[in-house]
PDB file of C-alpha atoms and ligand atoms in Angstrom:
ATOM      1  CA  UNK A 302      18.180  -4.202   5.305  1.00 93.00           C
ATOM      2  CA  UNK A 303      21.022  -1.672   4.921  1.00 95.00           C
ATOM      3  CA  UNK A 304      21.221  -0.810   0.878  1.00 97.00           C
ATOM      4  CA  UNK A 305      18.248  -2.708  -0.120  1.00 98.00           C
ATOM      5  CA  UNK A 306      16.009  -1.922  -3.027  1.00 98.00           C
ATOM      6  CA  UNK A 307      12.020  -2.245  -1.625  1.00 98.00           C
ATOM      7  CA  UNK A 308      10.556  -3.407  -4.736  1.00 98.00           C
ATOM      8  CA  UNK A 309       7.614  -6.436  -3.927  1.00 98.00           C
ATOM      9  CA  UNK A 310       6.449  -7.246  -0.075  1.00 98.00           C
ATOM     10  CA  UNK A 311       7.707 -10.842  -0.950  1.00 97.00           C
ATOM     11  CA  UNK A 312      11.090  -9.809  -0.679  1.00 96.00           C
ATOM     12  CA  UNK A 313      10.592  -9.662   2.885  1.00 97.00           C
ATOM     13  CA  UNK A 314      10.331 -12.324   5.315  1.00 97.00           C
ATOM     14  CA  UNK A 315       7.607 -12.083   8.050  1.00 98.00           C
ATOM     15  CA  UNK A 316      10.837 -11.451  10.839  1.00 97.00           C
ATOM     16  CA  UNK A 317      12.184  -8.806   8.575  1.00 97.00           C
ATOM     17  CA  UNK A 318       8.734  -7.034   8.719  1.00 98.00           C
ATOM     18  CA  UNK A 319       8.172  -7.431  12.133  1.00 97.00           C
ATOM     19  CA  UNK A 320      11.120  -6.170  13.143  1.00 97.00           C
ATOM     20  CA  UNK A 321      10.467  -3.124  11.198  1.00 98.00           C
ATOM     21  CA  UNK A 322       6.638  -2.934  12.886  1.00 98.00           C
ATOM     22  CA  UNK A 323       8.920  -3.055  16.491  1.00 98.00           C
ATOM     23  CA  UNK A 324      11.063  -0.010  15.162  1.00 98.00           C
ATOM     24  CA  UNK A 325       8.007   1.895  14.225  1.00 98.00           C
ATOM     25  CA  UNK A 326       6.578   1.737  16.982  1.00 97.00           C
ATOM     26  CA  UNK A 327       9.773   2.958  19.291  1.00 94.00           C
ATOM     27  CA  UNK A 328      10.664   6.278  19.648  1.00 91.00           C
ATOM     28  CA  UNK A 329      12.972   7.265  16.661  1.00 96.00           C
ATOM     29  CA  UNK A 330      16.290   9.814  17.859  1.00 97.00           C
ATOM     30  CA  UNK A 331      15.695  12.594  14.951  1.00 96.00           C
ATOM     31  CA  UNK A 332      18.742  12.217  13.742  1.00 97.00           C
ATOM     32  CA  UNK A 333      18.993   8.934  11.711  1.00 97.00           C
ATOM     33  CA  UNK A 334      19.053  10.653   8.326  1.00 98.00           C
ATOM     34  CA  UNK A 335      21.613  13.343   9.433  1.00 98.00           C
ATOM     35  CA  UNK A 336      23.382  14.035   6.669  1.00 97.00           C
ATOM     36  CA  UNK A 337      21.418  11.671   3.666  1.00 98.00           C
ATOM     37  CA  UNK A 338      19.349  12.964   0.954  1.00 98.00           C
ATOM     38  CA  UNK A 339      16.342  10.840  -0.145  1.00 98.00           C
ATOM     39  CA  UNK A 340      14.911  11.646  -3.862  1.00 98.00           C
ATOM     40  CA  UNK A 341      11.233  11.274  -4.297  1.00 98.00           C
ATOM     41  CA  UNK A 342      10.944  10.627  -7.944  1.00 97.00           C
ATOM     42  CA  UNK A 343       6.468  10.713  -8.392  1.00 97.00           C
ATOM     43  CA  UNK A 344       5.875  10.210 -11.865  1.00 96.00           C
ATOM     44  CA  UNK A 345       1.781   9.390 -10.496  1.00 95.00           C
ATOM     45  CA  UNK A 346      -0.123  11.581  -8.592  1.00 95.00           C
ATOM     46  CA  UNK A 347       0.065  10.732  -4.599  1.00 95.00           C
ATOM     47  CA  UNK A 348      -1.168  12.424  -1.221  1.00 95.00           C
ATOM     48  CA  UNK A 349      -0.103  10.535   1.799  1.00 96.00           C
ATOM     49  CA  UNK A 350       2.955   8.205   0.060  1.00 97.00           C
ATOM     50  CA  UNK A 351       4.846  11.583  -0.885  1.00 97.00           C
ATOM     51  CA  UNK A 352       4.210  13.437   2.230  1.00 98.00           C
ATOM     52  CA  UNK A 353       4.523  10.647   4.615  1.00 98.00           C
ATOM     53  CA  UNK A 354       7.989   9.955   3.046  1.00 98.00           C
ATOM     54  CA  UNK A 355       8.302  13.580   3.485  1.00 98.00           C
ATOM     55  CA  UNK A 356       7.682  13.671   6.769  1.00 98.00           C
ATOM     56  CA  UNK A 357       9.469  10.614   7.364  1.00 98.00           C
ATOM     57  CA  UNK A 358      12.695  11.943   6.086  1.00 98.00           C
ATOM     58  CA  UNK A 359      12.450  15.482   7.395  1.00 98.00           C
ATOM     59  CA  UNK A 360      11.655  13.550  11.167  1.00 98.00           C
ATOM     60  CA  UNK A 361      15.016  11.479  10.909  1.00 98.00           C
ATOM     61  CA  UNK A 362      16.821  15.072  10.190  1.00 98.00           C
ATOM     62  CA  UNK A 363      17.411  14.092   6.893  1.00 98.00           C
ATOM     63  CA  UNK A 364      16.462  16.091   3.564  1.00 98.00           C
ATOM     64  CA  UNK A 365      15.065  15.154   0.387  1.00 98.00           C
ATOM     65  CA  UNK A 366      14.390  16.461  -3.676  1.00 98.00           C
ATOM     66  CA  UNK A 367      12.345  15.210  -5.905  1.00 96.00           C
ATOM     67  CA  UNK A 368       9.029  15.787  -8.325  1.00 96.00           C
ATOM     68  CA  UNK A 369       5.812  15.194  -8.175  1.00 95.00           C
ATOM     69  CA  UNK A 370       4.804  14.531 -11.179  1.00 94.00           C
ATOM     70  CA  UNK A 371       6.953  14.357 -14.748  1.00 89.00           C
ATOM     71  CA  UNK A 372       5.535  17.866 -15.489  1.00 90.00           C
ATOM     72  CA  UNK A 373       8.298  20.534 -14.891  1.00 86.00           C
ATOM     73  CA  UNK A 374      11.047  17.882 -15.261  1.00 90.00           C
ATOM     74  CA  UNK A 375      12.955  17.214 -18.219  1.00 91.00           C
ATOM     75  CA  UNK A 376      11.244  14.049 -18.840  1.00 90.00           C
ATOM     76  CA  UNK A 377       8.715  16.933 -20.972  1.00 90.00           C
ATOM     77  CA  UNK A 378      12.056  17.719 -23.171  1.00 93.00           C
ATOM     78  CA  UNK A 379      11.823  14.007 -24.318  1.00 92.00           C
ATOM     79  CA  UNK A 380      14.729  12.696 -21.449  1.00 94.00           C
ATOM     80  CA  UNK A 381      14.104   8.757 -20.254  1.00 95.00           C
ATOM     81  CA  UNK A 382      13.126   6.874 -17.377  1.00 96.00           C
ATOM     82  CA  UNK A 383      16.468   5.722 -17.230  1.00 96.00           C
ATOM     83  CA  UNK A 384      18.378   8.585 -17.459  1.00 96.00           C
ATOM     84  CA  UNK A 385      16.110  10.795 -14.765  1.00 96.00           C
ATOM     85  CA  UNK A 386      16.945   7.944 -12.296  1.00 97.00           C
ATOM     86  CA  UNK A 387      20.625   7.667 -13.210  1.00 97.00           C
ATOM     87  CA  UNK A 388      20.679  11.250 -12.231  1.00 97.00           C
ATOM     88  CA  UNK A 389      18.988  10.643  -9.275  1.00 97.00           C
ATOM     89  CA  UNK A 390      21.513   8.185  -8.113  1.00 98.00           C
ATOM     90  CA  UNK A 391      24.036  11.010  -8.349  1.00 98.00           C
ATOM     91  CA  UNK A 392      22.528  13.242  -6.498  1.00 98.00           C
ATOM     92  CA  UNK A 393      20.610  10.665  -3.304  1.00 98.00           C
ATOM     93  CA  UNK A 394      21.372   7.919  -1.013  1.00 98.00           C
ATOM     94  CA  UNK A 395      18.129   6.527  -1.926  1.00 98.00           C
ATOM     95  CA  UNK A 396      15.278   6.823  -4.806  1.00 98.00           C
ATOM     96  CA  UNK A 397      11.498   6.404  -4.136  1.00 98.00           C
ATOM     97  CA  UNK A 398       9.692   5.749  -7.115  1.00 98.00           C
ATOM     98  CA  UNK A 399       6.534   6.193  -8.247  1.00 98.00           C
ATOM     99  CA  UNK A 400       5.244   5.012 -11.600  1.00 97.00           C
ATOM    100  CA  UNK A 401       2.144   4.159 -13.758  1.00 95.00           C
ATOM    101  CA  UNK A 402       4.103   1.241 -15.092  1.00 96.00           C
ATOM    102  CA  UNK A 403       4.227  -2.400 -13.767  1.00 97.00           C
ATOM    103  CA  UNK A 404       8.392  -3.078 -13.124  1.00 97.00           C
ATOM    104  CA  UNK A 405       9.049   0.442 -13.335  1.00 97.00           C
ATOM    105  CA  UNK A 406      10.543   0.133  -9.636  1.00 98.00           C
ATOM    106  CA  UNK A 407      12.523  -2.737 -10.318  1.00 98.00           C
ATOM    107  CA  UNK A 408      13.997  -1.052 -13.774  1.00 98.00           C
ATOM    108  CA  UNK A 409      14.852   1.568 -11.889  1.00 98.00           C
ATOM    109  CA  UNK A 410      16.983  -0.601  -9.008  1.00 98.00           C
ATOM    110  CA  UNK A 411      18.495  -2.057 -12.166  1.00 98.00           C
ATOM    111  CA  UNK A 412      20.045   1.405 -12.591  1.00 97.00           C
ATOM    112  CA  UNK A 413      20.756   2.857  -9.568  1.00 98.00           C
ATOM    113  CA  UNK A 414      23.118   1.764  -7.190  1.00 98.00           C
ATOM    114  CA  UNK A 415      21.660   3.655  -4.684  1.00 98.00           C
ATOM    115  CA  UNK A 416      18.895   2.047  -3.144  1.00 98.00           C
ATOM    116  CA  UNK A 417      15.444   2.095  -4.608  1.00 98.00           C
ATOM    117  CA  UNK A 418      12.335   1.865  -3.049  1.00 98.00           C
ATOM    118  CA  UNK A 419       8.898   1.448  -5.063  1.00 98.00           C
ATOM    119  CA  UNK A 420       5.970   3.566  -4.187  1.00 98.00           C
ATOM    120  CA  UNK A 421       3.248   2.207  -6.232  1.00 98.00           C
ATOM    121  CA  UNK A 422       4.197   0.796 -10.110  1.00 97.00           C
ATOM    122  CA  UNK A 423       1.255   0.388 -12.000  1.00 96.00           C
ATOM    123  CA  UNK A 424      -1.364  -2.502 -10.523  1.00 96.00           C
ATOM    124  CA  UNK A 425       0.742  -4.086  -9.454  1.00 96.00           C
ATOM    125  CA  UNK A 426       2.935  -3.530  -6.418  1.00 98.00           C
ATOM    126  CA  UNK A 427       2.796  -1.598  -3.545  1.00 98.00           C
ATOM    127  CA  UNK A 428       5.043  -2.921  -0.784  1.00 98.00           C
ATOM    128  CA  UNK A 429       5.441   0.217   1.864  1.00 98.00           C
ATOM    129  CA  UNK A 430       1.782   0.442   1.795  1.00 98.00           C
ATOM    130  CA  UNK A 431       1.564  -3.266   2.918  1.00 98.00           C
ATOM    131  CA  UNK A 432       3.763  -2.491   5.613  1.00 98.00           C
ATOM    132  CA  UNK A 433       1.587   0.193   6.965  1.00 98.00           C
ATOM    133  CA  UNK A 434      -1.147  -2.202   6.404  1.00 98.00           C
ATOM    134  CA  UNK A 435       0.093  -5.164   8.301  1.00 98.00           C
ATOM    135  CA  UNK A 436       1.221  -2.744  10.855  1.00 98.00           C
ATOM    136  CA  UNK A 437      -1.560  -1.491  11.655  1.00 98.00           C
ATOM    137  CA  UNK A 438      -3.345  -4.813  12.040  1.00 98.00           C
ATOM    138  CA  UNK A 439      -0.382  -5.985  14.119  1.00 98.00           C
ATOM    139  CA  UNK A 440      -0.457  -2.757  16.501  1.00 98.00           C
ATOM    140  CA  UNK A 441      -4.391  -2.725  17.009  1.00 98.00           C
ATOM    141  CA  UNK A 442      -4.963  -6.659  17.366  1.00 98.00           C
ATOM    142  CA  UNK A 443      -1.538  -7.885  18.481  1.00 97.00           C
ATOM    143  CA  UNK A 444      -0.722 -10.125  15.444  1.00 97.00           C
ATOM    144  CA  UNK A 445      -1.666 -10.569  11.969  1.00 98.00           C
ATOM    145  CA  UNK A 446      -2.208 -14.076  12.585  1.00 98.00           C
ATOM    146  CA  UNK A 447      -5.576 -15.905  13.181  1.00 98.00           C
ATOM    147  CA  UNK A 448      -7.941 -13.195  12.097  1.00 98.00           C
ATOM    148  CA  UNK A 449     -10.466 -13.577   9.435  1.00 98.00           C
ATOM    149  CA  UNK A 450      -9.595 -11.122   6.464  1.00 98.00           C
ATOM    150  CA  UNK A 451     -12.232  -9.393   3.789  1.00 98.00           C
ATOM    151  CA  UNK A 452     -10.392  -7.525   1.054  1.00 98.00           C
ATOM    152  CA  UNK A 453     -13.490  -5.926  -1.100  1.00 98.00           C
ATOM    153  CA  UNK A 454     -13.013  -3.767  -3.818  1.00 97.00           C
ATOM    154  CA  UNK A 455     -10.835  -3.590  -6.796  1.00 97.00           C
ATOM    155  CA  UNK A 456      -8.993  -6.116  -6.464  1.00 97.00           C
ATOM    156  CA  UNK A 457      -7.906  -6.363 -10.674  1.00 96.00           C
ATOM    157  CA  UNK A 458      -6.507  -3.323 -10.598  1.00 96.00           C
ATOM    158  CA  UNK A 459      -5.587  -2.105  -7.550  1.00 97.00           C
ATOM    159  CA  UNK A 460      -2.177  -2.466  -6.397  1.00 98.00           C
ATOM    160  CA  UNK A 461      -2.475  -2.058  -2.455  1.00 98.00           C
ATOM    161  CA  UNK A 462      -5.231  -4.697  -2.768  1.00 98.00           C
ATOM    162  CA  UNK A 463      -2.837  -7.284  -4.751  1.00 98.00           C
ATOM    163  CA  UNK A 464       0.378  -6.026  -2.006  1.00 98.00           C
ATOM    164  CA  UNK A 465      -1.990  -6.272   1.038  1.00 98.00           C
ATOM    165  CA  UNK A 466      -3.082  -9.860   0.247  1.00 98.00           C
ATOM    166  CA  UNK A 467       0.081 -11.565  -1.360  1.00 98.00           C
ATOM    167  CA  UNK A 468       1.480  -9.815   2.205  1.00 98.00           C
ATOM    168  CA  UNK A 469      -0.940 -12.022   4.174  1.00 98.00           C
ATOM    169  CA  UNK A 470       0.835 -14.869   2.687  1.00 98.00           C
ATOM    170  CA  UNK A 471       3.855 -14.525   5.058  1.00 98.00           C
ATOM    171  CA  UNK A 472       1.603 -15.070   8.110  1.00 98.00           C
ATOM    172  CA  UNK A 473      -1.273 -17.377   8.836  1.00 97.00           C
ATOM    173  CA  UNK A 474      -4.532 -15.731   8.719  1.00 98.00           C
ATOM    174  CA  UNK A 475      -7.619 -17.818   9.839  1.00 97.00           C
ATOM    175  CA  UNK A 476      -9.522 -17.054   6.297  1.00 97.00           C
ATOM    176  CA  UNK A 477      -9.184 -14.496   3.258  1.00 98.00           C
ATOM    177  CA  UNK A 478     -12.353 -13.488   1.541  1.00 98.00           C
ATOM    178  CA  UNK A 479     -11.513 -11.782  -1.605  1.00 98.00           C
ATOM    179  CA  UNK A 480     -15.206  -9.655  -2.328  1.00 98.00           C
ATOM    180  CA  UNK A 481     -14.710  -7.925  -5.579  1.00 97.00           C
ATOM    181  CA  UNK A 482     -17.503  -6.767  -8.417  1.00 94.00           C
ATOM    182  CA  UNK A 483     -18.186  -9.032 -11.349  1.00 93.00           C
ATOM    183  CA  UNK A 484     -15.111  -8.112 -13.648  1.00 91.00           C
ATOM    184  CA  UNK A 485     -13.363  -6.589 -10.498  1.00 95.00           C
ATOM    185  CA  UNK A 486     -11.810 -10.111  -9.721  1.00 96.00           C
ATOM    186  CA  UNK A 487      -8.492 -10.787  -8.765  1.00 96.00           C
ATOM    187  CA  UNK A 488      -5.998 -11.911 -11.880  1.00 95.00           C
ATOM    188  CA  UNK A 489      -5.423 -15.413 -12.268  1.00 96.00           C
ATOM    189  CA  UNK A 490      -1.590 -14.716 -11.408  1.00 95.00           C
ATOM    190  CA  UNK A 491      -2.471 -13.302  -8.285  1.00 96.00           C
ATOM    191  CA  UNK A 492      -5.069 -16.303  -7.188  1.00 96.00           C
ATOM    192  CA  UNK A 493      -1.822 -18.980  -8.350  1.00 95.00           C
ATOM    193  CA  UNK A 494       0.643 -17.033  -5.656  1.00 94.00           C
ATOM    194  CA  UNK A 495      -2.027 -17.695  -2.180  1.00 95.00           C
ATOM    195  CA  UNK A 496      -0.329 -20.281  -0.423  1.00 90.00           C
ATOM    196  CA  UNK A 497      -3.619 -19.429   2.318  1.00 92.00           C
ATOM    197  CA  UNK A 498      -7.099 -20.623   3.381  1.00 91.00           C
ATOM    198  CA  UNK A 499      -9.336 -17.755   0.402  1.00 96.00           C
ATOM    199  CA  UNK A 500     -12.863 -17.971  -0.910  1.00 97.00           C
ATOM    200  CA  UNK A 501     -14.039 -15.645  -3.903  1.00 97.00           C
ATOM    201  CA  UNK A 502     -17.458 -14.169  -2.107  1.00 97.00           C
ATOM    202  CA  UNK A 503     -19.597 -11.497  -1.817  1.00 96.00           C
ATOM    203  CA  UNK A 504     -20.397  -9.325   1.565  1.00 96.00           C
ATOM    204  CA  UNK A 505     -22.567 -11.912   3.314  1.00 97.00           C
ATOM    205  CA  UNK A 506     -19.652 -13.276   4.842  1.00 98.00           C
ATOM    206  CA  UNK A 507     -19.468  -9.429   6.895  1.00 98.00           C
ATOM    207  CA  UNK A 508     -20.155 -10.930  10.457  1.00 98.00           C
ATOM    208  CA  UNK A 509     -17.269 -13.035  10.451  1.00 98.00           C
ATOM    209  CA  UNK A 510     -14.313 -10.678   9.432  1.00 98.00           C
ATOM    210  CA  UNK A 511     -12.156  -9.254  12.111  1.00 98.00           C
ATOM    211  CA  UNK A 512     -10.432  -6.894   9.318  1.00 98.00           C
ATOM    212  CA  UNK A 513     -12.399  -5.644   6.329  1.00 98.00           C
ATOM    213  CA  UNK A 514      -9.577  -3.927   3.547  1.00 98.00           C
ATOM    214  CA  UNK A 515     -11.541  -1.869   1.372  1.00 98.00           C
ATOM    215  CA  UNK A 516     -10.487  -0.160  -1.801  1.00 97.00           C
ATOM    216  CA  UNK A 517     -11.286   2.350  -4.656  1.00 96.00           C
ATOM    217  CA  UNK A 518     -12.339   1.456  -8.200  1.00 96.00           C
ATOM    218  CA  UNK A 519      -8.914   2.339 -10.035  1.00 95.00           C
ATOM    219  CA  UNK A 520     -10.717   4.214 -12.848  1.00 94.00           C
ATOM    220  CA  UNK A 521      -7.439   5.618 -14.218  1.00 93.00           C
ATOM    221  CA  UNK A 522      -6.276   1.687 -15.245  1.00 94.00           C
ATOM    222  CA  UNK A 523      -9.527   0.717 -17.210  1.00 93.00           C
ATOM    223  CA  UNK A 524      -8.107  -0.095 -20.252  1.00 90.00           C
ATOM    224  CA  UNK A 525     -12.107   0.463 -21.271  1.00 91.00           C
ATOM    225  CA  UNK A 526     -14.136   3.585 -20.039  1.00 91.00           C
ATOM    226  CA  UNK A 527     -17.014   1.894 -20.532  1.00 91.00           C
ATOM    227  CA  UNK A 528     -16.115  -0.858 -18.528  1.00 90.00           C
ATOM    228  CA  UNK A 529     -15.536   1.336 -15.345  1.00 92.00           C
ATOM    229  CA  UNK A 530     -18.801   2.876 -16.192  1.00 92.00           C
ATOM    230  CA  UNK A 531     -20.599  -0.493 -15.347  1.00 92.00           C
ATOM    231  CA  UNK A 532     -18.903  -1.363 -12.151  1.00 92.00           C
ATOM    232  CA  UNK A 533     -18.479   2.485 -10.358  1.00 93.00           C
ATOM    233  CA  UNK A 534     -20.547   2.559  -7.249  1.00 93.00           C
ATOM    234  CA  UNK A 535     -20.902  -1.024  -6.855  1.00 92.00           C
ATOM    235  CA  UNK A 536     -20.567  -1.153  -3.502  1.00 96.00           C
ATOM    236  CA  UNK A 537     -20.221   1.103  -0.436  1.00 96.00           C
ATOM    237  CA  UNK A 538     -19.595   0.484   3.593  1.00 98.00           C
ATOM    238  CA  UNK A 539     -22.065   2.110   5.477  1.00 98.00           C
ATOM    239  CA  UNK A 540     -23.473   1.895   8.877  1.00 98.00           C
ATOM    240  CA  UNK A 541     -26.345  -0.310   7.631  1.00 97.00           C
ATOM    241  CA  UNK A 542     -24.055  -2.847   6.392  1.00 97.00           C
ATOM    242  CA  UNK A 543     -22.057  -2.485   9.466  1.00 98.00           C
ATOM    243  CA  UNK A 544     -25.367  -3.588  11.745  1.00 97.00           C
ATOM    244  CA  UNK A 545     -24.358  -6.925  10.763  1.00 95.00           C
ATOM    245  CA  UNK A 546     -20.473  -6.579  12.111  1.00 97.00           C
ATOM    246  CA  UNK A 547     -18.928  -7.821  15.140  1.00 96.00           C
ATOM    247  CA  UNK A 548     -17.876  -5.614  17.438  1.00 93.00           C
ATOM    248  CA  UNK A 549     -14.060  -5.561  16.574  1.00 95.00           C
ATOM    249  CA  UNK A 550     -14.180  -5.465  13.158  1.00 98.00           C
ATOM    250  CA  UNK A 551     -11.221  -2.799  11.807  1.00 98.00           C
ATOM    251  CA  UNK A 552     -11.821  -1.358   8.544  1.00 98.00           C
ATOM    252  CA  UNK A 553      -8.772  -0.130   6.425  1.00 98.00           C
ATOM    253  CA  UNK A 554      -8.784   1.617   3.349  1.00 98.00           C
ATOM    254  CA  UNK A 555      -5.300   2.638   2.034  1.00 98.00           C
ATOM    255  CA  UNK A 556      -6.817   5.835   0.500  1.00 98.00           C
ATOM    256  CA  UNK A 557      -7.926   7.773  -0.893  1.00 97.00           C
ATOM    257  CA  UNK A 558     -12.159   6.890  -1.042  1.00 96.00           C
ATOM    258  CA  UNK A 559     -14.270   7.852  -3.651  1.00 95.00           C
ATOM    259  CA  UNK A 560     -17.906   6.871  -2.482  1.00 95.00           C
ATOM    260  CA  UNK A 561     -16.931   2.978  -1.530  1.00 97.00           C
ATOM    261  CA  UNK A 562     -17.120   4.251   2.618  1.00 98.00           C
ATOM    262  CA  UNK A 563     -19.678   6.287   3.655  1.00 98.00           C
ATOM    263  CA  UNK A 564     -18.241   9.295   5.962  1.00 98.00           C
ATOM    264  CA  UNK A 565     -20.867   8.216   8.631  1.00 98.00           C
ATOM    265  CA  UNK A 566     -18.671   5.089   9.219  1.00 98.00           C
ATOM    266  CA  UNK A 567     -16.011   7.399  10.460  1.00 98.00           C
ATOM    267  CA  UNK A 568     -16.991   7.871  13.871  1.00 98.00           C
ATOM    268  CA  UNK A 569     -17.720   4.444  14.380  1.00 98.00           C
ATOM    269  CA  UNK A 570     -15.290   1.935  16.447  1.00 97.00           C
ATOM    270  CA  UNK A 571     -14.601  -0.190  13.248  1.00 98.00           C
ATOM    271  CA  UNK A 572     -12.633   3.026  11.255  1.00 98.00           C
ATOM    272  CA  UNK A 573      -9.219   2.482  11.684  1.00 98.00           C
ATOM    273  CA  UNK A 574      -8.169   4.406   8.057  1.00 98.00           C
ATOM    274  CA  UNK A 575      -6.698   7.555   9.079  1.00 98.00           C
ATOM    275  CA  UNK A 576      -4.914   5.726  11.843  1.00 98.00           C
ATOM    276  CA  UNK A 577      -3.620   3.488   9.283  1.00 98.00           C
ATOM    277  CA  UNK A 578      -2.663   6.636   6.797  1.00 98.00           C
ATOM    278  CA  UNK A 579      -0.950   8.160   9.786  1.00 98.00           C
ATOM    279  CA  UNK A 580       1.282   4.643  10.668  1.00 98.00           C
ATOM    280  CA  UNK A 581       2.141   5.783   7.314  1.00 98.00           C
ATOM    281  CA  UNK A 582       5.056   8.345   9.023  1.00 98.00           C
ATOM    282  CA  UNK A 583       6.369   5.774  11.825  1.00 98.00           C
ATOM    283  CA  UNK A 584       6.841   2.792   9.201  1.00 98.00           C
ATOM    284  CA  UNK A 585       8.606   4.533   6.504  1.00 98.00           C
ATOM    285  CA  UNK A 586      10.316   6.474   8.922  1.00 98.00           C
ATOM    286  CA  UNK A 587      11.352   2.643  10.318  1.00 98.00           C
ATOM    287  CA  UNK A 588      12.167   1.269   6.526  1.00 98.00           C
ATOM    288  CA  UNK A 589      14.696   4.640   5.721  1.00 98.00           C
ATOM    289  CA  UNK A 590      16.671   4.001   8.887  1.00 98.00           C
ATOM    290  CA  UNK A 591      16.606   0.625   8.195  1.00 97.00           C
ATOM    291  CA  UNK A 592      17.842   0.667   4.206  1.00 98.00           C
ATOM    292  CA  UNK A 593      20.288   3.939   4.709  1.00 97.00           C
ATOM    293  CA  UNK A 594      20.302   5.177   8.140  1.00 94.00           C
TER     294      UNK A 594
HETATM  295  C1  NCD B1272      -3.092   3.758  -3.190  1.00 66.07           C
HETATM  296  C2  NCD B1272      -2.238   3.726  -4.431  1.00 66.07           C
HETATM  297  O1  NCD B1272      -1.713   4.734  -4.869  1.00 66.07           O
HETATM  298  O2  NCD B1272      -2.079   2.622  -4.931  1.00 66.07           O
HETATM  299  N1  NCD B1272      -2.968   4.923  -2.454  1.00 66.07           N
HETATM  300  C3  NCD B1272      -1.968   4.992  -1.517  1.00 66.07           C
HETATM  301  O3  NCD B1272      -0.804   4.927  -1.822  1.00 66.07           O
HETATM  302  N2  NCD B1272      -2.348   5.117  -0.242  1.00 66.07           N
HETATM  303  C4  NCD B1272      -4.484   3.349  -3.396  1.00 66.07           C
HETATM  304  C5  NCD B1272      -5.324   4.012  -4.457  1.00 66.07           C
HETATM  305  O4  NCD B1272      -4.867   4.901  -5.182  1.00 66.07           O
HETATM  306  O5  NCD B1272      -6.488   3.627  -4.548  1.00 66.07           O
END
C-alpha cells in the first residue's frame, strides 16, 4: 500500500484489508513513523478520527500538524481548498482529510503527491472507519463472513453507514438488513452497488442478527430542518429491545450517539462500541505504516 491515497473502502480488496486487520492486531515496534510528519487537515468537527490518528502517529514515533477545524487557518482570509492542501503536501508525508463535501478527499489526492487519506467527506465516504468496523467484527467473531448483518439508522446520510455496508460487499455475509426510518432510506446509488443477499426491513428481524451497526441521525446534512424534525428519535436500542437478541449479538456504533442507544445497553454482553472506537488506534496505526512507514 506504500504511497497510496485511502479515498473509498472499494479501493481495497478483501486480502489487502485483512492483511491490514493481521498488522493491527500484532505488536507495532514504535518506531515506524520515525522521522515522517502526518498533516491532519479537519475541516469537520471529529473526536475519535483526529485523536486516534493522533495517537496512531505519535505511537509509531512519528509527529504530526494540522487543524481542526478551518477556523484559525487561512482558509478565514478567503485561501482555497486547493491551495491549503498544496501546502500541506510541502510540509507532510501524508494528508488526512476531513471535509463536509462529497469528493473533497479525492480532490485533494488530485493535488497532493503526498499521499492522502479521507477521514469522512460529506455522506458519503468513510473508508478508515470501515476498517475499524470490519476489524472489529473480524477480531471478536473470527471472520466477517457468514454472519447476519442489521445496519439501522441513517442510512441516507450517514457516511460510516454507506462505507460499512458497500465494505460488506468484499466478503460474503449470510444476510444484510438495511433498517432505516421512513425517509432515512438508503440512496438508490447505494442499493445499485450491493452485489449481496439485503432486505429493506424494520427491527423485527432483531433475533436473527449476529451484528447490529447502529448510527446517528446526521442532523447537520438535512438539507430541510423540518425534515430532521420528523424523523429525530425514531428509534433507540435498549435493553427491552435487546430481550429479543441472541446471545452473541455485537452492537457497533461508529460514534458518537445521540439518544439512538440507551446507556443501559452498555454493560450488557452485546456492546462492543468503545471496543470498536478503541480498534480505532491499532488500525490506523496499521494503515500509516502501511501507506508511508
Ligand atoms: C462518524 C462520522 O464522522 O461520519 N463518526 C466517526 O468518525 N466515528 C459518524 C457520525 O458522525 O455519526
Amino acid at each position: 500500500m506504500r504511497g497510496r491515497d485511502v479515498i473509498c473502502i472499494l479501493d481495497f480488496k478483501r486480502s489487502e484489508l485483512e492483511r491490514l486487520f493481521r498488522i493491527a492486531s500484532t505488536r507495532f515496534e514504535g518506531d515506524e513513523l520515525r522521522g515522517k510528519v502526518v498533516a491532519l487537515a479537519f475541516f469537520e468537527p471529529s473526536t475519535r478520527t483526529r485523536l486516534s490518528f493522533e495517537t496512531a502517529v505519535l505511537r509509531l514515533g512519528g509527529g504530526y500538524i494540522g487543524f481542526s477545524s478551518a477556523e484559525g487557518t487561512s482558509i478565514q482570509k478567503g485561501e482555497s481548498f486547493s491551495d491549503t492542501i498544496r501546502m500541506l503536501d510541502a510540509y507532510a508525508d501524508a494528508i488526512v482529510v476531513r471535509h463536509r463535501i462529497e469528493g473533497a478527499a479525492k480532490l485533494a489526492a488530485e493535488l497532493a503527491e503526498a499521499p492522502v487519506i479521507n477521514a469522512g467527506d460529506g455522506s458519503k465516504r468513510h473508508p478508515t472507519q470501515a476498517m475499524i468496523d470490519l476489524y472489529t467484527v473480524w477480531r471478536e467473531k473470527g471472520s466477517v463472513d457468514g454472519l447476519t448483518y442489521g445496519v439501522l439508522g441513517d442510512l441516507r446520510y450517514g457516511r460510516a453507514a454507506r462505507s460499512f455496508i458497500l465494505s460488506l460487499t468484499l466478503f460474503n455475509p449470510k444476510r444484510v438488513y438495511l433498517i432505516a426510518p421512513k425517509g432515512l432510506e438508503p440512496k438508490q446509488e447505494l442499493l445499485e452497488r450491493l452485489k449481496l443477499d439485503y432486505e429493506l426491513t424494520d427491527l423485527s428481524v432483531l433475533p436473527e442478527l449476529d451484528v447490529l451497526y447502529v448510527t446517528r441521525i446526521q442532523k447537520e446534512r438535512f438539507p430541510d430542518p423540518a425534515e430532521y424534525e420528523r424523523v429525530k428519535g425514531s428509534y433507540k436500542v435498549d435493553l427491552k429491545l435487546l430481550e429479543d437478541a441472541k446471545g452473541g449479538l455485537m452492537i457497533l456504533h461508529p460514534l458518537p450517539r445521540v439518544d439512538e442507544i440507551d446507556p443501559e445497553v452498555d454493560r450488557t454482553e452485546h456492546a462492543f462500541y468503545f471496543k470498536q472506537a478503541a480498534n480505532g488506534v491499532p488500525v490506523r496505526m496499521a494503515l500509516l505504516q502501511e501507506v508511508i512507514g
